[in-house]
Amino acid sequence: MDSSSAPINGIRRVPPPVNDPIRSYAPGSPEKVELKRRLATMSGDCPEIPVVVGGKAIHTGELTDVRSPHDHQHVIARFHRARPEDVLAAIAAGAEAQKEWASWRWEDRATVMLRAAELLSTTWRSTLNAATMLGQSKTVYQSEIDAACEMTDFFRFNAHFAQELYTEQPVSAPGMWNQTDYRPLEGFVYAVSPFNFTAIGGNLTSAPALMGNVVLWKPAGTAVLSSWYMHQLMTEAGLPPGVINFLPGNAAAISDVALSHRDLAGVHFTGSNEVFNSMWETIGRNMGRYRSYPRIVGETGGKDFIVAHPSADPRAVAVAIVRGGFEYQGQKCSAASRAYIPKSLWKATLAYAQEMIADIRMGDVADFRNFMGAVIDKKSFTSISEYLADAGKNAKVLAGGKANSEKGWFVEPTLVQTEDPSYRLLCEEIFGPVMTCYVYDDAKWLDTLKLVDSTSPYALTGAVFSRDRKAILEAHTALRNAAGNFYVNDKPTGAVVGQQPFGGARGSGTNDKAGSRMNLMRWVSARTIKETFVPPTEYRYPFMDEE
Ligand code: NAD
């Protein structure tokens, strides 16, 4: 008996998705009580995280510590690093698993994802939030909108978008039935995730899996704890062994094996440009080896802007600077890190921003009064500190500017002003809480838009603030290619699945919009089928009967 698909006749419909509501964690709320309890147990725990291949845990004995960024002496987990032989075993396990997984009806695969959403939204919520807070130093709110809400949304919306995609079928002339079979790719998808969003790791893996693919997952070393819980959650939801294999460890060593393998069918990456470019180059060098042309999908860096028109509300601009620039310590790919303010608004905008910055508390994220935690690790702390030193010498530091690594990797929310429009802090991705402002003459609005467009190689997110419709239209035109996610009178962060599909162009990536049908299309290879009901039995055409 074939048990690979449910014996159900009917055109099944995915329940219409809605965004998971953000919980408040207000004093006394049940979610706060539960999360505090989970934070306490997880803090006292130090799990040994294995490599997982074909559903089996492998303890390689090569261990790396995972530390809490806001308390770097606190080891919260240790993980076993995958060896080259584990990568090969994972590729073989994936090939075996795909035989059954790809033959399931898509509705049955979608059911696994919908069950994962439900578990995450309920019983697993505090676990994923606590792991993200402890391991990646997110405040409760930042964790809630990432690990809980965004991931739940990815699971639910992707199932809905898969249904839309599969529903797209060709027309048929009389006497035939044309069909499209959205096949999974032949081979495995290599998913490499960044540290800064728990939901990104979950989506880079589950989106291709939903479409019938098998995946090798290389999570970021600093986010292994939350990634491991995410993998366990999907397993509990019913994901068969071998569909997503979990390979923490040395990125270059794992990539060496994965990227040179004949069965590499796709790369699903989010992270920095340098790493994405190096992966693309490796694939280019190996082109003769692959069975198919690998799909290469990568969302990379940003140098996201806020540009205010003289008609803007300076208080709204200041809030966008503070929330957009400093939430999660400026470590969102969408974080605002350069602002262009007209002279007439500068004094007021600066005063509001300084007042808000003075009010910001930073520290251990288990203390819910804190608005900011620490930056992810020593490497990041050192690199941001160098930018602060540069600002101290070559620009004006108007708030913050200091960093302290005694207990954790803490960097103050920092506001810098420069008069040089090509100053490096206006051009380079810093990935920390550093906002650089450039004040322009009110009369130079159109020139400033050109400057915003041409200053950095990235084009991820950006925001315009204005109460003048003509100026908004001018910004739309001048900045059309400067951001894949463009905001009008809002901060450039906080994209919601299903509402603002996310991704940028130029140096910011391939813009395949995570959590949308556009992304899912990359993980299928369409097979067109034409079936003729009664095939012709005469080879001659009527025109040949000419007299
Ligand atoms: P990163 O590039 O340092 O690491 C990303 C992943 O690549 C990690 O898993 C890392 O271990 C792996 N990696 C490192 N070297 C590798 C190699 N040689 N071969 C293969 N893999 C390798 O990035 P990060 O610090 O984790 O994340 C921050 C970056 O991610 C920023 O540039 C940010 O803008 C970007 N980002 C972009 C988006 C987006 O949607 N555009 C979203 C989140 C983060």
Coordinates of C-alpha atoms and ligand atoms in Angstrom, one line a residue:
M1 CA 0.0 0.0 0.0
D2 CA 1.3 3.5 -0.8
S3 CA 1.3 5.4 2.4
S4 CA 3.1 8.5 1.0
S5 CA -0.1 10.6 0.6
A6 CA -3.4 10.9 2.4
P7 CA -6.3 9.1 0.7
I8 CA -8.3 12.2 0.4
N9 CA -10.3 13.2 -2.6
G10 CA -11.0 16.9 -2.8
I11 CA -9.4 20.2 -3.6
R12 CA -8.1 21.0 -0.2
R13 CA -7.6 24.7 0.8
V14 CA -4.9 26.0 3.2
P15 CA -6.7 27.9 6.0
P16 CA -6.3 31.6 5.0
P17 CA -3.3 32.9 6.9
V18 CA -3.4 35.8 9.3
N19 CA -0.4 37.4 11.0
D20 CA 0.3 36.0 14.4
P21 CA -0.6 38.7 17.0
I22 CA 2.3 40.2 18.9
R23 CA 2.0 39.5 22.6
S24 CA 2.5 42.4 25.0
Y25 CA 4.5 40.8 27.9
A26 CA 3.0 43.5 30.1
P27 CA 3.5 43.1 33.8
G28 CA 1.3 40.2 35.1
S29 CA 0.5 38.8 31.7
P30 CA 0.6 35.0 31.4
E31 CA 3.1 35.2 28.5
K32 CA 5.5 37.2 30.7
V33 CA 5.3 34.7 33.6
E34 CA 5.9 31.8 31.3
L35 CA 8.8 33.5 29.4
K36 CA 10.6 34.5 32.6
R37 CA 10.3 30.9 33.9
R38 CA 11.7 29.6 30.6
L39 CA 14.6 32.2 30.6
A40 CA 15.5 31.1 34.1
T41 CA 15.6 27.3 33.3
M42 CA 17.5 27.9 30.0
S43 CA 20.0 30.2 31.7
G44 CA 20.9 27.4 34.1
D45 CA 21.2 24.9 31.3
C46 CA 24.1 24.2 28.9
P47 CA 22.9 21.7 26.3
E48 CA 25.3 19.8 24.1
I49 CA 24.0 20.3 20.6
P50 CA 24.7 17.6 18.1
V51 CA 24.9 17.5 14.3
V52 CA 21.7 15.9 13.0
V53 CA 21.8 13.8 9.9
G54 CA 19.0 11.7 8.7
G55 CA 17.3 12.2 12.0
K56 CA 20.2 10.8 14.0
A57 CA 22.3 12.9 16.5
I58 CA 26.0 12.8 15.8
H59 CA 28.4 13.8 18.5
T60 CA 31.6 14.6 16.7
G61 CA 33.5 15.6 19.8
E62 CA 34.8 18.8 18.2
L63 CA 33.1 21.3 20.4
T64 CA 32.4 25.1 20.2
D65 CA 31.0 27.2 23.1
V66 CA 28.0 29.4 22.6
R67 CA 28.0 32.5 24.8
S68 CA 25.4 35.1 25.8
P69 CA 26.4 38.4 24.1
H70 CA 25.3 40.5 27.1
D71 CA 27.2 38.2 29.5
H72 CA 30.1 36.8 27.6
Q73 CA 31.4 34.6 30.4
H74 CA 28.1 32.7 30.4
V75 CA 28.3 29.6 28.2
I76 CA 24.7 28.7 27.3
A77 CA 25.4 25.8 25.0
R78 CA 28.1 23.8 23.3
F79 CA 27.8 22.4 19.8
H80 CA 29.5 19.6 17.9
R81 CA 31.0 20.8 14.7
A82 CA 30.1 18.9 11.5
R83 CA 33.0 17.3 9.7
P84 CA 33.3 16.8 6.0
E85 CA 32.1 13.2 6.3
D86 CA 29.0 14.4 8.1
V87 CA 28.3 16.8 5.2
L88 CA 28.5 13.9 2.8
A89 CA 26.4 11.7 5.0
A90 CA 23.8 14.5 5.1
I91 CA 23.7 14.8 1.3
A92 CA 23.1 11.0 1.1
A93 CA 20.5 11.1 3.9
G94 CA 18.7 13.9 2.0
A95 CA 18.7 12.0 -1.2
E96 CA 17.1 9.0 0.5
A97 CA 14.5 11.2 2.3
Q98 CA 13.6 13.0 -0.8
K99 CA 12.3 9.9 -2.5
E100 CA 9.3 9.9 -0.1
W101 CA 9.1 13.5 0.8
A102 CA 8.9 14.7 -2.8
S103 CA 6.2 12.1 -3.5
W104 CA 3.9 13.3 -0.7
R105 CA 1.0 15.4 -1.9
W106 CA 1.9 19.1 -1.3
E107 CA -1.0 19.5 1.1
D108 CA 0.5 16.9 3.4
R109 CA 3.8 18.7 3.4
A110 CA 1.9 21.9 4.1
T111 CA 0.3 20.3 7.1
V112 CA 3.7 19.7 8.7
M113 CA 4.4 23.5 8.3
L114 CA 1.0 24.5 9.7
R115 CA 1.5 22.2 12.6
A116 CA 4.9 23.8 13.2
A117 CA 3.2 27.2 13.2
E118 CA 0.7 26.1 15.7
L119 CA 3.3 24.6 18.0
L120 CA 5.5 27.7 17.8
S121 CA 2.6 30.0 18.5
T122 CA 1.7 28.1 21.6
T123 CA 3.8 25.6 23.5
W124 CA 7.1 26.3 21.9
R125 CA 6.8 30.1 21.9
S126 CA 8.7 30.7 25.2
T127 CA 11.4 28.3 24.2
L128 CA 12.2 30.0 20.9
N129 CA 11.9 33.4 22.5
A130 CA 14.2 32.5 25.5
A131 CA 16.8 31.0 23.2
T132 CA 16.8 34.1 20.9
M133 CA 17.0 36.4 23.9
L134 CA 19.8 34.6 25.6
G135 CA 21.8 33.6 22.5
Q136 CA 21.3 36.6 20.3
S137 CA 20.7 39.3 22.9
K138 CA 17.3 40.4 21.7
T139 CA 14.9 42.2 24.0
V140 CA 11.6 40.4 24.5
Y141 CA 9.8 42.5 21.9
Q142 CA 12.5 42.0 19.3
S143 CA 12.5 38.3 19.9
E144 CA 8.7 38.1 19.9
I145 CA 8.4 39.8 16.4
D146 CA 11.2 37.5 15.1
A147 CA 11.3 34.0 16.6
A148 CA 7.6 33.8 17.4
C149 CA 5.6 36.0 15.1
E150 CA 7.6 36.2 11.9
M151 CA 8.4 32.5 11.9
T152 CA 4.8 31.5 12.6
D153 CA 3.9 33.8 9.7
F154 CA 6.5 32.2 7.4
F155 CA 5.1 28.7 8.0
R156 CA 1.5 29.8 7.5
F157 CA 1.9 32.2 4.6
N158 CA 4.3 30.0 2.7
A159 CA 1.7 27.2 2.7
H160 CA -0.8 29.7 1.3
F161 CA 1.7 30.9 -1.4
A162 CA 2.6 27.4 -2.3
Q163 CA -1.1 26.7 -2.9
E164 CA -1.3 29.8 -5.1
L165 CA 1.7 28.7 -7.1
Y166 CA 0.5 25.2 -7.6
T167 CA -2.9 26.5 -8.7
E168 CA -1.3 28.3 -11.6
Q169 CA -2.0 26.0 -14.5
P170 CA -1.9 26.5 -18.3
V171 CA -5.0 26.7 -20.5
S172 CA -5.9 23.7 -22.7
A173 CA -7.1 23.7 -26.3
P174 CA -9.9 21.2 -27.1
G175 CA -8.9 17.6 -27.0
M176 CA -6.1 17.8 -24.6
W177 CA -5.2 18.6 -21.0
N178 CA -2.1 20.7 -20.3
Q179 CA -0.7 20.7 -16.9
T180 CA 2.2 22.1 -14.9
D181 CA 4.0 19.8 -12.4
Y182 CA 6.0 22.0 -10.0
R183 CA 8.8 19.6 -9.3
P184 CA 11.2 20.0 -6.4
L185 CA 14.8 20.5 -7.5
E186 CA 16.9 17.4 -8.2
G187 CA 19.5 17.4 -5.4
F188 CA 19.8 19.3 -2.2
V189 CA 19.4 23.0 -1.2
Y190 CA 22.2 24.4 0.9
A191 CA 20.8 26.9 3.4
V192 CA 23.2 29.2 5.2
S193 CA 21.7 31.5 7.8
P194 CA 22.8 34.6 9.6
F195 CA 22.8 35.3 13.4
N196 CA 20.4 38.2 13.5
F197 CA 17.0 36.6 12.9
T198 CA 15.9 33.2 14.2
A199 CA 13.1 33.3 11.7
I200 CA 15.5 33.6 8.8
G201 CA 17.1 30.2 9.6
G202 CA 13.7 28.7 9.9
N203 CA 12.5 30.1 6.6
L204 CA 15.7 29.5 4.6
T205 CA 15.2 25.8 5.4
S206 CA 11.4 25.3 5.5
A207 CA 10.5 27.2 2.4
P208 CA 12.5 24.9 0.0
A209 CA 11.4 21.9 2.1
L210 CA 7.7 22.8 1.7
M211 CA 8.2 22.6 -2.1
G212 CA 9.5 19.1 -1.7
N213 CA 13.2 19.7 -1.5
V214 CA 15.7 18.4 1.0
V215 CA 18.0 20.8 2.8
L216 CA 21.4 21.0 4.4
W217 CA 21.3 23.7 7.1
K218 CA 24.4 25.6 8.2
P219 CA 23.3 27.9 11.0
A220 CA 25.4 30.9 12.2
G221 CA 27.7 29.8 15.0
T222 CA 26.3 32.6 17.3
A223 CA 22.7 31.5 16.7
V224 CA 23.1 27.7 17.1
L225 CA 20.9 27.5 20.3
S226 CA 17.8 29.0 18.7
S227 CA 18.5 27.2 15.4
W228 CA 18.7 23.9 17.2
Y229 CA 15.3 24.5 18.9
M230 CA 13.9 25.5 15.6
H231 CA 15.1 22.2 14.1
Q232 CA 13.6 20.3 17.0
L233 CA 10.3 22.1 16.6
M234 CA 10.0 21.1 12.9
T235 CA 10.8 17.5 13.8
E236 CA 8.1 17.5 16.4
A237 CA 5.7 19.0 13.8
G238 CA 6.3 15.8 11.7
L239 CA 9.1 16.7 9.4
P240 CA 10.6 13.3 8.3
P241 CA 14.2 12.5 9.1
G242 CA 16.7 13.7 6.5
V243 CA 14.5 16.4 5.0
I244 CA 16.4 19.1 6.9
N245 CA 19.8 18.1 8.1
F246 CA 21.4 20.2 10.8
L247 CA 25.1 21.0 10.3
P248 CA 26.6 23.6 12.7
G249 CA 30.3 24.1 12.4
N250 CA 33.0 25.7 10.4
A251 CA 31.4 27.5 7.5
A252 CA 34.2 27.3 5.0
A253 CA 34.9 23.6 5.6
I254 CA 31.2 22.7 5.3
S255 CA 30.8 24.9 2.2
D256 CA 33.8 23.3 0.6
V257 CA 32.0 19.9 0.5
A258 CA 28.5 21.2 -0.2
L259 CA 29.3 23.7 -2.9
S260 CA 31.5 21.3 -4.9
H261 CA 29.0 18.4 -4.8
R262 CA 27.3 17.3 -8.0
D263 CA 23.9 17.3 -6.4
L264 CA 24.0 21.0 -5.3
A265 CA 20.6 22.2 -6.6
G266 CA 20.4 25.5 -4.8
V267 CA 21.8 27.9 -2.3
H268 CA 19.5 29.8 0.1
F269 CA 21.6 32.3 1.8
T270 CA 21.2 35.4 4.0
G271 CA 24.2 37.2 5.4
S272 CA 27.0 39.5 4.3
N273 CA 28.0 40.4 0.7
E274 CA 31.5 39.0 1.1
V275 CA 30.4 35.6 2.0
F276 CA 27.6 35.5 -0.6
N277 CA 30.1 36.7 -3.3
S278 CA 32.6 34.0 -2.3
M279 CA 29.9 31.3 -2.5
W280 CA 28.9 32.5 -5.9
E281 CA 32.5 32.5 -7.1
T282 CA 33.0 28.9 -5.8
I283 CA 29.9 27.8 -7.7
G284 CA 31.1 29.5 -10.8
R285 CA 34.4 27.7 -10.6
N286 CA 32.6 24.4 -10.1
M287 CA 30.1 24.9 -12.9
G288 CA 31.2 21.8 -14.9
R289 CA 30.5 19.5 -12.0
Y290 CA 26.8 20.0 -11.3
R291 CA 23.9 17.9 -12.5
S292 CA 21.7 21.1 -12.8
Y293 CA 22.3 24.8 -12.8
P294 CA 22.1 25.6 -9.1
R295 CA 19.5 28.2 -8.0
I296 CA 21.4 30.9 -6.1
V297 CA 19.3 33.0 -3.8
G298 CA 21.0 35.4 -1.4
E299 CA 19.8 38.4 0.7
T300 CA 22.8 40.4 1.8
G301 CA 23.8 43.7 3.4
G302 CA 22.3 47.2 3.5
K303 CA 23.1 50.8 4.2
D304 CA 19.5 51.9 4.8
F305 CA 18.5 55.5 4.7
I306 CA 16.0 58.0 6.1
V307 CA 15.6 61.1 4.1
A308 CA 13.4 63.9 5.5
H309 CA 11.9 66.7 3.4
P310 CA 11.5 70.1 4.9
S311 CA 7.7 69.4 5.3
A312 CA 8.4 66.4 7.6
D313 CA 7.4 66.1 11.2
P314 CA 10.8 66.3 13.1
R315 CA 9.5 64.2 16.0
A316 CA 8.4 61.4 13.6
V317 CA 11.8 61.6 12.0
A318 CA 13.6 61.3 15.4
V319 CA 11.5 58.3 16.4
A320 CA 12.4 56.6 13.1
I321 CA 16.1 57.3 13.7
V322 CA 15.9 55.9 17.2
R323 CA 13.7 52.9 16.6
G324 CA 15.0 52.2 13.0
G325 CA 18.6 52.7 14.0
F326 CA 19.0 51.3 17.4
E327 CA 16.5 48.5 18.0
Y328 CA 18.3 45.2 18.1
Q329 CA 21.5 47.3 18.4
G330 CA 21.3 48.3 14.7
Q331 CA 21.9 44.7 13.8
K332 CA 19.0 44.3 11.4
C333 CA 19.8 44.3 7.7
S334 CA 17.0 46.9 7.4
A335 CA 18.4 49.1 10.2
A336 CA 18.6 52.8 9.4
S337 CA 22.2 53.9 9.5
R338 CA 22.2 57.1 7.5
A339 CA 19.9 60.1 7.7
Y340 CA 19.6 63.2 5.5
I341 CA 17.9 66.1 7.3
P342 CA 17.1 69.6 6.0
K343 CA 18.7 72.5 7.8
S344 CA 15.4 73.9 8.8
L345 CA 14.5 70.6 10.7
W346 CA 17.9 69.7 12.1
K347 CA 17.7 71.5 15.5
A348 CA 14.4 70.0 16.4
T349 CA 15.1 66.5 15.1
L350 CA 18.4 66.4 16.9
A351 CA 16.9 67.6 20.2
Y352 CA 14.1 65.0 20.1
A353 CA 16.6 62.2 19.1
Q354 CA 19.0 63.2 21.9
E355 CA 16.2 63.3 24.4
M356 CA 15.1 59.7 23.4
I357 CA 18.6 58.4 23.3
A358 CA 19.3 59.7 26.8
D359 CA 16.2 57.8 28.0
I360 CA 17.4 54.4 26.5
R361 CA 18.3 51.7 28.9
M362 CA 20.8 49.0 27.7
G363 CA 21.7 45.8 29.5
D364 CA 20.7 42.2 30.2
V365 CA 17.7 41.5 28.0
A366 CA 16.1 39.4 30.8
D367 CA 15.4 42.8 32.4
F368 CA 12.4 43.9 30.4
R369 CA 13.1 47.6 31.1
N370 CA 16.0 47.5 28.7
F371 CA 15.5 48.8 25.1
M372 CA 18.8 47.4 23.9
G373 CA 21.0 44.4 24.6
A374 CA 24.6 43.7 23.5
V375 CA 26.0 43.3 20.0
I376 CA 26.6 39.7 18.9
D377 CA 30.2 39.0 19.6
K378 CA 33.8 40.3 20.0
K379 CA 34.4 40.5 16.3
S380 CA 31.4 42.7 15.8
F381 CA 32.2 44.8 18.9
T382 CA 35.7 45.4 17.7
S383 CA 34.6 46.4 14.2
I384 CA 31.9 48.8 15.5
S385 CA 34.4 50.3 18.1
E386 CA 36.7 51.1 15.2
Y387 CA 33.9 53.1 13.5
L388 CA 33.3 54.9 16.8
A389 CA 37.0 55.9 17.0
D390 CA 36.9 57.1 13.4
A391 CA 33.8 59.2 14.2
G392 CA 35.5 60.6 17.2
K393 CA 38.4 61.8 15.0
N394 CA 36.7 62.8 11.7
A395 CA 33.1 63.7 12.5
K396 CA 30.9 65.1 15.4
V397 CA 29.6 62.6 17.9
L398 CA 26.3 64.0 19.2
A399 CA 25.1 61.2 21.4
G400 CA 26.7 57.9 22.7
G401 CA 30.0 57.0 21.1
K402 CA 31.3 54.7 23.8
A403 CA 31.6 50.9 24.0
N404 CA 32.2 48.7 27.0
S405 CA 33.1 45.0 26.9
E406 CA 33.5 44.2 30.6
K407 CA 30.5 42.0 31.0
G408 CA 29.0 42.0 27.6
W409 CA 29.5 43.4 24.1
F410 CA 27.8 46.7 24.8
V411 CA 27.8 49.7 22.3
E412 CA 26.0 52.9 23.1
P413 CA 23.3 54.1 20.7
T414 CA 25.4 56.7 18.8
L415 CA 24.5 59.7 16.7
V416 CA 27.1 61.1 14.4
Q417 CA 27.1 64.2 12.2
T418 CA 29.3 64.7 9.2
E419 CA 29.6 67.4 6.5
D420 CA 31.2 65.1 4.1
P421 CA 28.6 63.3 2.0
S422 CA 31.0 60.5 1.1
Y423 CA 32.3 59.9 4.7
R424 CA 32.7 56.2 5.1
L425 CA 30.2 56.0 7.9
L426 CA 27.6 57.1 5.4
C427 CA 28.6 54.5 2.9
E428 CA 29.7 51.2 4.7
E429 CA 27.5 48.7 6.5
I430 CA 28.5 48.9 10.2
F431 CA 25.9 46.6 11.6
G432 CA 25.7 48.3 15.0
P433 CA 23.9 51.1 16.7
V434 CA 25.6 53.9 14.8
M435 CA 23.5 56.5 12.9
T436 CA 25.2 59.1 10.8
C437 CA 23.4 62.3 9.8
Y438 CA 24.1 64.6 6.9
V439 CA 22.4 68.0 7.0
Y440 CA 21.5 69.5 3.7
D441 CA 20.3 72.9 2.5
D442 CA 16.5 73.0 2.2
A443 CA 16.8 74.2 -1.4
K444 CA 18.8 71.1 -2.4
W445 CA 16.1 68.5 -1.9
L446 CA 16.4 67.0 -5.4
D447 CA 20.2 67.0 -5.3
T448 CA 20.0 65.2 -1.9
L449 CA 17.8 62.5 -3.4
K450 CA 20.5 61.9 -6.0
L451 CA 23.0 61.7 -3.2
V452 CA 21.0 59.2 -1.3
D453 CA 20.7 57.0 -4.4
S454 CA 24.4 57.1 -5.3
T455 CA 26.1 57.0 -1.9
S456 CA 26.2 53.2 -1.2
P457 CA 26.4 50.0 -3.3
Y458 CA 23.4 48.6 -1.4
A459 CA 19.6 48.9 -2.1
L460 CA 17.8 47.2 0.7
T461 CA 15.5 49.5 2.7
G462 CA 14.9 53.3 2.9
A463 CA 12.4 55.8 4.2
V464 CA 11.2 59.2 3.1
F465 CA 9.5 61.5 5.6
S466 CA 7.3 64.3 4.1
R467 CA 3.9 65.9 4.4
D468 CA 4.1 67.1 0.9
R469 CA 2.7 64.7 -1.7
K470 CA 4.8 66.2 -4.6
A471 CA 8.0 65.6 -2.6
I472 CA 6.9 62.0 -1.8
L473 CA 6.4 61.4 -5.6
E474 CA 9.9 62.9 -6.3
A475 CA 11.4 60.6 -3.8
H476 CA 9.6 57.6 -5.3
T477 CA 11.1 58.5 -8.7
A478 CA 14.6 59.3 -7.6
L479 CA 14.9 56.4 -5.2
R480 CA 13.1 53.7 -7.2
N481 CA 16.2 51.5 -7.4
A482 CA 17.7 52.6 -4.1
A483 CA 15.6 50.3 -1.9
G484 CA 13.7 47.0 -2.3
N485 CA 11.6 47.9 0.6
F486 CA 10.6 51.6 0.6
Y487 CA 8.8 53.3 3.4
V488 CA 6.8 56.5 3.4
N489 CA 6.6 58.2 6.8
D490 CA 7.7 55.1 8.6
K491 CA 10.9 53.7 9.8
P492 CA 12.7 51.3 7.3
T493 CA 12.6 48.3 9.6
G494 CA 9.9 45.8 10.8
A495 CA 8.7 44.2 7.5
V496 CA 5.8 41.8 8.2
V497 CA 5.4 38.5 6.2
G498 CA 2.5 38.8 3.8
Q499 CA 2.3 42.6 4.1
Q500 CA 5.8 43.9 3.1
P501 CA 7.6 41.0 1.2
F502 CA 11.3 41.6 2.0
G503 CA 14.4 41.9 0.0
G504 CA 16.7 44.4 -1.8
A505 CA 18.5 44.7 -5.1
R506 CA 21.9 46.0 -6.2
G507 CA 24.5 44.9 -3.6
S508 CA 21.7 43.8 -1.3
G509 CA 21.0 40.5 -2.9
T510 CA 18.9 38.7 -5.5
N511 CA 15.7 40.2 -4.2
D512 CA 13.7 37.0 -4.2
K513 CA 11.4 38.3 -1.4
A514 CA 11.5 36.0 1.6
G515 CA 8.0 34.8 2.6
S516 CA 6.4 35.3 -0.8
R517 CA 5.4 33.3 -3.9
M518 CA 8.4 34.9 -5.6
N519 CA 10.8 33.0 -3.3
L520 CA 9.0 29.7 -3.5
M521 CA 9.3 29.8 -7.3
R522 CA 13.0 29.5 -7.0
W523 CA 12.6 26.1 -5.3
V524 CA 10.7 24.4 -8.1
S525 CA 11.5 23.3 -11.6
A526 CA 8.3 23.2 -13.7
R527 CA 7.5 20.3 -15.9
T528 CA 5.0 21.0 -18.6
I529 CA 2.7 18.1 -19.5
K530 CA 0.5 17.9 -22.6
E531 CA -1.8 14.9 -22.8
T532 CA -3.8 14.4 -26.0
F533 CA -6.9 12.4 -25.4
V534 CA -7.2 10.9 -28.9
P535 CA -4.0 11.0 -30.8
P536 CA -4.1 11.5 -34.6
T537 CA -3.7 8.5 -36.7
E538 CA -3.1 10.2 -40.1
Y539 CA 0.2 12.0 -40.7
R540 CA -1.0 14.2 -43.6
Y541 CA -2.4 17.7 -43.1
P542 CA -5.4 19.0 -45.2
F543 CA -3.2 21.7 -47.0
M544 CA -1.3 18.9 -48.6
D545 CA -4.3 17.9 -50.7
E546 CA -3.7 20.8 -53.1
E547 CA -5.1 20.0 -56.6
Ligands
NAD1 P1 27.9 36.5 7.7 O1 28.0 36.6 6.3 O2 29.0 36.7 8.6 O3 27.3 35.0 8.1 C1 26.2 34.4 7.4 C2 26.3 32.9 7.4 O4 27.4 32.6 6.5 C3 26.7 32.3 8.7 O5 26.1 31.1 8.9 C4 28.2 32.1 8.6 O6 28.7 31.1 9.4 C5 28.3 31.7 7.1 N1 29.6 31.8 6.5 C6 30.7 32.6 6.9 N2 31.7 32.4 6.1 C7 31.3 31.5 5.2 C8 32.0 30.9 4.1 N3 33.2 31.2 3.7 N4 31.2 30.1 3.3 C9 29.9 29.8 3.6 N5 29.3 30.3 4.6 C10 30.0 31.2 5.4 O7 26.6 37.4 8.2 P2 26.1 37.6 9.7 O8 27.0 38.4 10.5 O9 25.6 36.3 10.3 O10 24.8 38.5 9.4 C11 24.9 39.8 9.2 C12 24.8 40.1 7.7 O11 23.6 39.6 7.1 C13 24.7 41.6 7.4 O12 25.5 41.9 6.3 C14 23.2 41.8 7.1 O13 22.9 42.9 6.3 C15 22.9 40.5 6.4 N6 21.5 40.2 6.5 C16 20.7 40.5 5.3 C17 19.3 40.2 5.4 C18 18.5 40.5 4.2 O14 17.4 40.0 4.1 N7 19.0 41.2 3.2 C19 18.7 39.7 6.5 C20 19.5 39.5 7.6 C21 20.9 39.7 7.6

